[in-house]
Amino acid sequence: MLNKESKAPKAPAGAKRVAKKKVCPFCVSKATEINYIQLAKEIQESGNRYDKSGEKRTRYITEKGKIIPRRMSGVCLHHQHLLAVAIKRGRVMALLPFKND
Ligand SMILES: [Zn+2]
């Protein structure tokens, strides 16, 4: 199917799903480094908040403990690198899970 117009679109042309522009939260707060202790606390607290009020949490790891990719979280390249290092440090210090079953 090389011809795009031959494809039958599910939604009408005008009703294209507009993706919400994601902004890196670390860039907003102008963070130059990410403290793994602070990050682990933030992730744990946001997890609790989700359980009580049902709000969508702003955390950087999945239920299973995996690091959420940049394309989903909206974190910029620089901060994603710092974030990954911080999460890995948190894991070693037993603040964050390697694996959640
Ligand atoms: Zn950033």
mmCIF file of C-alpha atoms in Angstrom, residues 24-97:
data_model
loop_
_atom_site.group_PDB
_atom_site.id
_atom_site.type_symbol
_atom_site.label_atom_id
_atom_site.label_comp_id
_atom_site.label_asym_id
_atom_site.label_seq_id
_atom_site.Cartn_x
_atom_site.Cartn_y
_atom_site.Cartn_z
ATOM 1 C CA CYS A 24 10.394 18.031 30.072
ATOM 2 C CA PRO A 25 9.592 18.669 33.770
ATOM 3 C CA PHE A 26 13.288 18.902 34.598
ATOM 4 C CA CYS A 27 13.827 21.617 31.999
ATOM 5 C CA VAL A 28 10.878 23.524 33.455
ATOM 6 C CA SER A 29 12.426 23.425 36.918
ATOM 7 C CA LYS A 30 15.866 24.094 35.369
ATOM 8 C CA ALA A 31 17.422 21.081 37.058
ATOM 9 C CA THR A 32 21.127 20.655 36.437
ATOM 10 C CA GLU A 33 21.326 17.333 38.253
ATOM 11 C CA ILE A 34 18.908 14.708 39.515
ATOM 12 C CA ASN A 35 19.311 13.492 43.084
ATOM 13 C CA TYR A 36 18.451 9.803 43.259
ATOM 14 C CA ILE A 37 17.234 10.006 46.871
ATOM 15 C CA GLN A 38 14.879 12.857 46.024
ATOM 16 C CA LEU A 39 13.758 11.078 42.876
ATOM 17 C CA ALA A 40 13.024 7.831 44.710
ATOM 18 C CA LYS A 41 10.955 9.728 47.285
ATOM 19 C CA GLU A 42 9.082 11.532 44.522
ATOM 20 C CA ILE A 43 8.311 8.270 42.728
ATOM 21 C CA GLN A 44 7.156 6.574 45.934
ATOM 22 C CA GLU A 45 4.983 9.523 46.931
ATOM 23 C CA SER A 46 3.418 9.807 43.486
ATOM 24 C CA GLY A 47 2.636 6.098 43.679
ATOM 25 C CA ASN A 48 0.734 6.636 46.916
ATOM 26 C CA ARG A 49 -1.131 9.591 45.498
ATOM 27 C CA TYR A 50 -2.318 7.478 42.588
ATOM 28 C CA ASP A 51 -3.702 4.808 44.881
ATOM 29 C CA LYS A 52 -5.757 7.241 46.947
ATOM 30 C CA SER A 53 -7.257 9.770 44.539
ATOM 31 C CA GLY A 54 -6.925 7.885 41.261
ATOM 32 C CA GLU A 55 -5.022 10.753 39.676
ATOM 33 C CA LYS A 56 -2.529 10.114 36.922
ATOM 34 C CA ARG A 57 0.901 10.125 38.480
ATOM 35 C CA THR A 58 3.992 11.743 37.088
ATOM 36 C CA ARG A 59 6.482 9.011 37.646
ATOM 37 C CA TYR A 60 9.334 7.821 35.532
ATOM 38 C CA ILE A 61 9.133 4.077 36.050
ATOM 39 C CA THR A 62 6.359 1.645 35.205
ATOM 40 C CA GLU A 63 4.465 -0.614 37.596
ATOM 41 C CA LYS A 64 7.029 -3.274 36.892
ATOM 42 C CA GLY A 65 9.907 -0.952 37.669
ATOM 43 C CA LYS A 66 11.076 -0.281 34.133
ATOM 44 C CA ILE A 67 12.265 3.158 33.097
ATOM 45 C CA ILE A 68 9.645 4.896 30.947
ATOM 46 C CA PRO A 69 11.006 5.841 27.505
ATOM 47 C CA ARG A 70 11.439 9.445 26.474
ATOM 48 C CA ARG A 71 8.813 9.266 23.757
ATOM 49 C CA MET A 72 6.205 8.505 26.409
ATOM 50 C CA SER A 73 7.305 10.647 29.330
ATOM 51 C CA GLY A 74 8.404 13.664 27.285
ATOM 52 C CA VAL A 75 11.681 14.065 29.154
ATOM 53 C CA CYS A 76 14.454 15.578 27.029
ATOM 54 C CA LEU A 77 17.545 13.643 25.991
ATOM 55 C CA HIS A 78 19.868 15.274 28.514
ATOM 56 C CA HIS A 79 17.538 14.805 31.453
ATOM 57 C CA GLN A 80 16.531 11.287 30.427
ATOM 58 C CA HIS A 81 20.186 10.325 30.695
ATOM 59 C CA LEU A 82 20.485 11.881 34.153
ATOM 60 C CA LEU A 83 17.175 10.286 35.121
ATOM 61 C CA ALA A 84 18.276 6.821 34.014
ATOM 62 C CA VAL A 85 21.488 7.139 36.046
ATOM 63 C CA ALA A 86 19.494 8.347 39.076
ATOM 64 C CA ILE A 87 17.012 5.469 38.804
ATOM 65 C CA LYS A 88 19.828 2.954 38.509
ATOM 66 C CA ARG A 89 21.514 4.414 41.588
ATOM 67 C CA GLY A 90 18.199 4.262 43.409
ATOM 68 C CA ARG A 91 17.923 0.595 42.520
ATOM 69 C CA VAL A 92 21.360 -0.197 43.846
ATOM 70 C CA MET A 93 20.525 1.644 47.065
ATOM 71 C CA ALA A 94 17.278 -0.379 47.267
ATOM 72 C CA LEU A 95 15.106 2.739 47.014
ATOM 73 C CA LEU A 96 13.586 1.671 43.717
ATOM 74 C CA PRO A 97 12.735 -1.801 42.421
#
